[in-house]
Each structure stands twice: as C-alpha cells, then as structure tokens.
C-alpha cells in the first residue's frame, strides 16, 4: 500500500481588512496590493474582511464600492467575506474570558480628560473597581490591563521595531462606552478565527502590533507574523483620507492606479505593461516582485491624482 508521508505544506493565509467608512482610497489600495502579493506569491489564501465594527463610521454602500474597486484591480479574494457586525457573540465570549481572568476593568474617564492629561491613558481607574459602583450614572468603557505588553516586535518588512512604552503599554479599550467592541479586540478575534498567518498592512497600525500580539497570547493563541507597508501621505505626516482621495482614485483607470501602487511597492512595470489591464499587471508582479523590493520606510508620497 502506498502511503503519502509528505506533510502538507503550511498554507499562508493573508487578509485585507478595510473599514467601510468610504470607498477605497489609494492608501488602502496599497495595503491590499501589498498583502495580496505577499500571500499569493506563496500560493496562499487571501481573505477579505469588512471591518464594520465601528457602526457610527460605516457608510452605506461603502462595502460594495470597496469590493468592486478590488475586482477592477484584479484583487480577487478567497472564501466568503466576513463582516465584523455579524460576530458580536464571539467578541462577547472573548470579553468574558478576559474578564474572568481579571484582566479588564471599568473606566469612567472621558476623551477630554485623557487629552488634558497628555492624550495617553494613565490607568486612572485601574484600581477603582468601578463595576461595583451601583450609583454610577455614566456608562463605563472597559480597558485591558496592559503592563505586560512588550515594547518591541520583529516586523517582517521593517525589522526590529521599538514602540514607546507609554503607547505600547497603555490600558486600551476593549469595550466602548457606547457598547461597541473595539477594533483591537475584534481584529485579534478575527485574525485568530480566520487562521491568518501573516498580517501585511499600512504602517499607521505599527504601534498597535505589540498589543495585538499580546492579546493573542492572553487568549492562548499563536499570533500571526506582522509586516508594515509604507503609508501613503499627501505631505509628511498627513495620511490620505477617504474624503480627499477615494473619489480621485475612481476617476482614474485601474491600470494607472495599479501601476502607481506597484511602483511604490518597488516593482516598475515594463513599458508595454504600463497601460495593460490591472489584473495583467498584477500577474506580472506576482512573478517578478519580492518583499525585499518594498522600500523600508514608514511613509511615501502618494501620486497626485488631481
Ligand atoms: N480596518 C483597518 C483600516 O481600515 C485595518 C485593520 C488591520 O489591517 O489590522 O484601517
């Protein structure tokens, strides 16, 4: 009898996780192309997750606008699309698990108070045991005790990163005052449940990485590998916004925006492919691009879409 003793190769699983607060802008396109190439060159799976957890910021129809922009660029995802809004029960379970471990506490501080104290939360309510105050009139937010979060991590694209302790170890919110679970809790729950092995995303999320890795370990799970792509800016320190760049993006053919995104990721298309259909350009990149081509920088100037 023939037995196959070869272990199946581990499949890389990547993801693109846009928030549907507006259509796709160039910065998100860059993250999508980067994570797609990273995963697909290993013949991995590339998943799409719509991060609609922050319901007040969700714009009606933005999810379908994002999906059709991805399709126009040939960025076709695997499996079904996951919506965070359908996963509240799971987030609640995780919240309870953390609560049972006594890792969470109620907080009554307002954003205004925190900003007045320098903008980083100082643990003011950490020892107040606020959940027991029965006459509290204001709803509480819930924070995770984070003193154990590491201040450094090894970024797959940028190498060793050090995050300021005040930021890395800030007791961050896992359940908001308005009853919504936070991005921080949801993103870890989802990356875990979807079996994500590599998170490739914009450098604006770099400082959030140690806390996400730490939350994985609190839940008894292995964190994925994290790599951060240069963030597209209009001027140093100025992120693109959905308002000023999303509309502009849709005014240009996908081949133009794809060629610009690939160039930023370090792949310059040959002249004959500059105007080819975006999926064809992407297929070329899959054969010729490698992660080492990405410039190891935190910001890049976005092209002028005028
Ligand atoms: N939803 C986040 C955003 O659109 C991305 C989250 C992530 O990649 O971890 O900025």
Short mmCIF file of C-alpha atoms and ligand atoms in Angstrom, two decimals:
data_model
loop_
_atom_site.label_atom_id
_atom_site.label_comp_id
_atom_site.label_asym_id
_atom_site.label_seq_id
_atom_site.Cartn_x
_atom_site.Cartn_y
_atom_site.Cartn_z
CA UNK A 1 0.00 0.00 0.00
CA UNK A 2 1.26 3.44 -0.88
CA UNK A 3 1.15 5.99 1.89
CA UNK A 4 1.89 9.61 1.44
CA UNK A 5 4.24 10.54 4.23
CA UNK A 6 4.83 14.05 2.98
CA UNK A 7 3.39 16.60 5.38
CA UNK A 8 1.07 19.03 3.58
CA UNK A 9 2.82 22.38 3.17
CA UNK A 10 1.51 25.01 5.61
CA UNK A 11 -0.71 27.39 3.69
CA UNK A 12 -0.09 31.08 4.12
CA UNK A 13 -3.28 32.98 4.91
CA UNK A 14 -3.31 36.74 4.45
CA UNK A 15 -6.11 39.25 4.58
CA UNK A 16 -7.26 42.70 3.64
CA UNK A 17 -9.46 44.28 6.29
CA UNK A 18 -10.88 47.64 5.18
CA UNK A 19 -13.24 49.71 7.29
CA UNK A 20 -16.28 50.63 5.15
CA UNK A 21 -16.23 54.30 6.10
CA UNK A 22 -15.92 55.29 2.44
CA UNK A 23 -14.77 53.91 -0.91
CA UNK A 24 -11.27 52.51 -1.43
CA UNK A 25 -8.58 55.20 -1.41
CA UNK A 26 -5.02 54.91 -2.68
CA UNK A 27 -3.60 54.13 0.79
CA UNK A 28 -5.95 51.17 1.21
CA UNK A 29 -5.25 50.02 -2.34
CA UNK A 30 -1.55 49.95 -1.48
CA UNK A 31 -2.25 47.77 1.58
CA UNK A 32 -4.47 45.48 -0.48
CA UNK A 33 -1.89 45.05 -3.26
CA UNK A 34 0.94 44.51 -0.75
CA UNK A 35 -0.86 41.85 1.26
CA UNK A 36 -2.24 40.18 -1.88
CA UNK A 37 1.22 39.85 -3.45
CA UNK A 38 2.80 38.76 -0.21
CA UNK A 39 0.33 35.93 0.27
CA UNK A 40 -0.27 34.89 -3.31
CA UNK A 41 3.40 34.51 -4.19
CA UNK A 42 3.41 31.73 -1.60
CA UNK A 43 0.28 30.31 -3.23
CA UNK A 44 -1.60 31.21 -0.06
CA UNK A 45 -5.17 32.28 0.58
CA UNK A 46 -6.09 35.94 0.63
CA UNK A 47 -9.22 36.77 2.62
CA UNK A 48 -11.40 39.84 2.73
CA UNK A 49 -12.89 41.07 5.98
CA UNK A 50 -15.13 44.11 6.21
CA UNK A 51 -14.34 45.84 9.49
CA UNK A 52 -17.70 47.41 10.14
CA UNK A 53 -17.42 47.21 13.93
CA UNK A 54 -17.46 50.98 14.37
CA UNK A 55 -21.04 51.37 13.19
CA UNK A 56 -21.25 55.18 13.51
CA UNK A 57 -18.47 55.44 10.90
CA UNK A 58 -19.93 52.93 8.44
CA UNK A 59 -21.15 54.49 5.19
CA UNK A 60 -23.97 52.73 3.42
CA UNK A 61 -22.73 51.04 0.22
CA UNK A 62 -19.02 51.53 1.02
CA UNK A 63 -18.50 47.76 1.33
CA UNK A 64 -19.75 47.09 -2.21
CA UNK A 65 -17.79 50.08 -3.56
CA UNK A 66 -14.63 48.65 -1.98
CA UNK A 67 -15.32 45.18 -3.37
CA UNK A 68 -15.93 46.40 -6.90
CA UNK A 69 -12.73 48.52 -6.79
CA UNK A 70 -10.80 45.41 -5.67
CA UNK A 71 -12.32 43.40 -8.52
CA UNK A 72 -11.44 46.07 -11.07
CA UNK A 73 -7.84 45.81 -9.94
CA UNK A 74 -7.88 42.01 -10.21
CA UNK A 75 -7.59 41.65 -6.43
CA UNK A 76 -9.86 38.65 -6.07
CA UNK A 77 -10.25 37.27 -2.58
CA UNK A 78 -10.75 33.66 -1.50
CA UNK A 79 -13.65 32.29 0.52
CA UNK A 80 -16.62 34.25 1.79
CA UNK A 81 -16.35 37.81 3.02
CA UNK A 82 -16.58 38.15 6.81
CA UNK A 83 -18.38 41.14 8.34
CA UNK A 84 -17.44 42.09 11.88
CA UNK A 85 -21.00 43.20 12.54
CA UNK A 86 -22.03 39.53 12.42
CA UNK A 87 -19.54 38.45 15.09
CA UNK A 88 -20.69 40.22 18.25
CA UNK A 89 -21.36 36.96 20.13
CA UNK A 90 -17.81 35.80 19.55
CA UNK A 91 -16.42 39.13 20.76
CA UNK A 92 -18.62 38.88 23.84
CA UNK A 93 -17.20 35.41 24.63
CA UNK A 94 -13.67 36.71 24.38
CA UNK A 95 -14.53 39.70 26.54
CA UNK A 96 -15.95 37.34 29.22
CA UNK A 97 -12.85 35.18 29.06
CA UNK A 98 -10.65 38.21 29.70
CA UNK A 99 -12.96 39.42 32.43
CA UNK A 100 -12.78 36.04 34.20
CA UNK A 101 -9.01 36.34 34.15
CA UNK A 102 -9.42 39.71 35.91
CA UNK A 103 -7.65 41.44 33.03
CA UNK A 104 -10.32 44.05 32.40
CA UNK A 105 -11.58 46.99 34.41
CA UNK A 106 -14.27 49.63 34.06
CA UNK A 107 -13.22 53.19 33.29
CA UNK A 108 -15.18 56.40 33.52
CA UNK A 109 -12.62 58.82 32.06
CA UNK A 110 -13.71 60.87 29.09
CA UNK A 111 -11.59 61.52 25.98
CA UNK A 112 -11.45 65.16 27.05
CA UNK A 113 -9.94 64.23 30.44
CA UNK A 114 -7.42 61.90 28.81
CA UNK A 115 -6.39 64.56 26.29
CA UNK A 116 -5.97 67.06 29.11
CA UNK A 117 -3.52 64.59 30.71
CA UNK A 118 -1.41 64.33 27.53
CA UNK A 119 -3.53 62.03 25.36
CA UNK A 120 -2.31 58.67 26.69
CA UNK A 121 -4.47 56.93 29.28
CA UNK A 122 -2.63 56.73 32.62
CA UNK A 123 -4.54 53.89 34.26
CA UNK A 124 -6.58 56.30 36.40
CA UNK A 125 -9.43 53.83 37.03
CA UNK A 126 -7.31 50.67 37.19
CA UNK A 127 -7.79 50.14 40.93
CA UNK A 128 -11.21 51.69 41.46
CA UNK A 129 -13.21 48.52 40.83
CA UNK A 130 -15.84 50.64 39.15
CA UNK A 131 -18.16 47.84 38.16
CA UNK A 132 -19.22 47.66 41.81
CA UNK A 133 -20.36 51.25 41.99
CA UNK A 134 -24.08 50.83 41.70
CA UNK A 135 -24.95 54.50 41.55
CA UNK A 136 -22.66 55.21 38.58
CA UNK A 137 -24.76 57.31 36.25
CA UNK A 138 -22.42 57.28 33.25
CA UNK A 139 -21.84 54.08 31.27
CA UNK A 140 -18.29 52.76 31.57
CA UNK A 141 -15.77 51.80 28.95
CA UNK A 142 -13.73 48.66 29.63
CA UNK A 143 -9.96 48.53 29.42
CA UNK A 144 -7.40 45.76 29.32
CA UNK A 145 -4.53 45.74 31.81
CA UNK A 146 -1.53 46.03 29.51
CA UNK A 147 1.57 46.41 31.68
CA UNK A 148 2.85 43.09 30.30
CA UNK A 149 2.77 44.19 26.64
CA UNK A 150 6.22 44.10 25.06
CA UNK A 151 7.60 47.36 23.68
CA UNK A 152 9.23 45.76 20.68
CA UNK A 153 8.49 43.31 17.94
CA UNK A 154 10.11 41.96 14.83
CA UNK A 155 8.41 43.39 11.76
CA UNK A 156 8.60 41.14 8.71
CA UNK A 157 9.30 44.10 6.42
CA UNK A 158 10.91 46.73 8.65
CA UNK A 159 12.94 44.62 11.08
CA UNK A 160 13.03 45.22 14.84
CA UNK A 161 10.58 47.94 15.91
CA UNK A 162 10.52 49.71 19.26
CA UNK A 163 7.32 51.30 20.46
CA UNK A 164 7.28 53.95 23.20
CA UNK A 165 6.27 52.22 26.47
CA UNK A 166 3.53 54.80 27.16
CA UNK A 167 1.86 53.78 23.90
CA UNK A 168 2.62 50.05 23.88
CA UNK A 169 1.51 49.56 27.48
CA UNK A 170 -1.48 51.87 27.56
CA UNK A 171 -4.52 50.11 29.04
CA UNK A 172 -6.59 50.25 25.88
CA UNK A 173 -10.34 49.98 25.42
CA UNK A 174 -11.82 46.60 24.53
CA UNK A 175 -15.49 47.52 25.04
CA UNK A 176 -16.51 51.06 24.37
CA UNK A 177 -18.82 53.19 26.46
CA UNK A 178 -21.41 53.05 23.65
CA UNK A 179 -21.49 49.23 23.94
CA UNK A 180 -19.43 48.51 20.80
CA UNK A 181 -16.44 46.20 20.98
CA UNK A 182 -13.23 47.91 19.98
CA UNK A 183 -11.20 47.37 16.83
CA UNK A 184 -8.37 45.99 19.00
CA UNK A 185 -10.45 43.13 20.36
CA UNK A 186 -12.26 42.40 17.10
CA UNK A 187 -9.16 42.35 14.91
CA UNK A 188 -7.45 39.75 17.10
CA UNK A 189 -10.58 37.59 17.39
CA UNK A 190 -10.99 37.67 13.61
CA UNK A 191 -7.36 37.11 12.67
CA UNK A 192 -7.36 34.16 15.04
CA UNK A 193 -10.62 32.62 13.86
CA UNK A 194 -9.77 33.11 10.19
CA UNK A 195 -6.42 31.38 10.70
CA UNK A 196 -4.46 34.39 9.43
CA UNK A 197 -0.74 33.61 9.33
CA UNK A 198 0.51 36.98 8.05
CA UNK A 199 -0.82 40.47 8.55
CA UNK A 200 0.55 42.87 5.95
CA UNK A 201 -0.93 46.36 6.38
CA UNK A 202 -0.15 50.07 6.47
CA UNK A 203 2.43 51.50 8.85
CA UNK A 204 -0.26 53.54 10.61
CA UNK A 205 -1.01 50.36 12.59
CA UNK A 206 2.61 49.64 13.54
CA UNK A 207 2.29 50.82 17.14
CA UNK A 208 -0.82 48.67 17.65
CA UNK A 209 1.04 45.46 16.87
CA UNK A 210 2.54 44.59 20.30
CA UNK A 211 -0.86 44.88 21.99
CA UNK A 212 -2.44 42.66 19.35
CA UNK A 213 0.32 40.05 19.71
CA UNK A 214 -0.13 40.20 23.48
CA UNK A 215 -3.90 39.72 23.23
CA UNK A 216 -3.31 36.63 21.09
CA UNK A 217 -1.12 35.19 23.81
CA UNK A 218 -3.63 36.02 26.58
CA UNK A 219 -6.18 34.02 24.61
CA UNK A 220 -3.78 31.10 24.30
CA UNK A 221 -3.29 31.55 20.55
CA UNK A 222 -0.24 32.00 18.35
CA UNK A 223 -0.07 35.46 16.77
CA UNK A 224 0.43 35.79 13.02
CA UNK A 225 3.53 37.41 11.56
CA UNK A 226 3.17 41.19 11.09
CA UNK A 227 4.68 43.37 8.37
CA UNK A 228 4.01 47.05 7.71
CA UNK A 229 3.96 48.79 4.36
CA UNK A 230 4.83 52.43 3.79
CA UNK A 231 1.88 54.67 4.43
CA UNK A 232 0.78 56.87 1.51
CA UNK A 233 0.72 60.53 2.56
CA UNK A 234 -0.16 63.80 0.84
CA UNK A 235 2.66 65.57 2.73
CA UNK A 236 4.96 64.32 5.51
CA UNK A 237 2.75 63.25 8.43
CA UNK A 238 -0.54 63.70 6.54
CA UNK A 239 -2.42 60.47 5.87
CA UNK A 240 -4.66 60.19 2.85
CA UNK A 241 -8.26 60.39 3.76
CA UNK A 242 -11.31 58.77 2.28
CA UNK A 243 -12.64 62.27 1.67
CA UNK A 244 -9.80 63.63 -0.42
CA UNK A 245 -8.51 60.53 -2.17
CA UNK A 246 -11.23 57.97 -2.64
CA UNK A 247 -13.14 59.95 -5.23
CA UNK A 248 -9.94 60.81 -7.06
CA UNK A 249 -8.99 57.14 -7.26
CA UNK A 250 -12.19 56.16 -9.02
CA UNK A 251 -11.59 58.83 -11.68
CA UNK A 252 -8.53 57.02 -12.96
CA UNK A 253 -8.33 53.70 -14.82
CA UNK A 254 -7.39 50.75 -12.62
CA UNK A 255 -4.26 50.18 -14.75
CA UNK A 256 -2.98 53.63 -13.75
CA UNK A 257 -3.62 53.23 -10.02
CA UNK A 258 -2.28 49.67 -10.02
CA UNK A 259 0.93 50.74 -11.79
CA UNK A 260 1.40 53.53 -9.20
CA UNK A 261 0.79 51.14 -6.29
CA UNK A 262 3.21 48.56 -7.69
CA UNK A 263 5.89 51.23 -8.23
CA UNK A 264 5.63 52.27 -4.58
CA UNK A 265 6.00 48.62 -3.57
CA UNK A 266 9.20 48.53 -5.62
CA UNK A 267 8.01 46.93 -8.86
CA UNK A 268 8.37 49.01 -12.01
CA UNK A 269 6.35 47.61 -14.86
CA UNK A 270 7.96 47.35 -18.29
CA UNK A 271 6.73 50.00 -20.75
CA UNK A 272 4.43 47.60 -22.61
CA UNK A 273 2.56 46.80 -19.39
CA UNK A 274 2.10 50.37 -18.19
CA UNK A 275 -1.32 50.54 -19.82
CA UNK A 276 -2.22 46.87 -19.69
CA UNK A 277 -5.29 45.80 -17.71
CA UNK A 278 -4.69 45.88 -13.94
CA UNK A 279 -5.11 42.08 -13.50
CA UNK A 280 -2.39 41.55 -16.11
CA UNK A 281 -0.09 43.97 -14.31
CA UNK A 282 -0.78 42.15 -11.05
CA UNK A 283 0.00 38.79 -12.65
CA UNK A 284 3.35 40.20 -13.83
CA UNK A 285 4.06 41.46 -10.32
CA UNK A 286 3.27 38.04 -8.87
CA UNK A 287 6.06 36.58 -10.96
CA UNK A 288 8.64 39.31 -10.54
CA UNK A 289 8.08 41.10 -7.25
CA UNK A 290 9.50 40.13 -3.89
CA UNK A 291 9.01 41.56 -0.41
CA UNK A 292 12.63 42.81 -0.31
CA UNK A 293 11.69 45.26 -3.11
CA UNK A 294 9.48 47.28 -0.75
CA UNK A 295 11.32 50.37 0.49
CA UNK A 296 11.81 50.07 4.26
CA UNK A 297 10.24 53.40 5.04
CA UNK A 298 7.20 54.44 7.04
CA UNK A 299 5.79 56.98 4.59
CA UNK A 300 5.67 57.55 0.84
CA UNK A 301 4.21 60.47 -1.06
CA UNK A 302 1.02 59.44 -2.84
CA UNK A 303 0.81 60.18 -6.55
CA UNK A 304 -1.08 63.30 -7.47
CA UNK A 305 -4.47 62.17 -8.73
CA UNK A 306 -5.51 65.78 -9.21
N1 LIG B 1 -9.71 48.21 9.36
C1 LIG B 1 -8.42 48.84 9.46
C2 LIG B 1 -8.35 50.02 8.50
O1 LIG B 1 -9.12 50.09 7.55
C3 LIG B 1 -7.30 47.89 9.13
C4 LIG B 1 -7.08 46.91 10.21
C5 LIG B 1 -5.87 46.00 10.07
O2 LIG B 1 -5.36 45.83 8.96
O3 LIG B 1 -5.46 45.46 11.08
O4 LIG B 1 -7.52 50.87 8.72
#
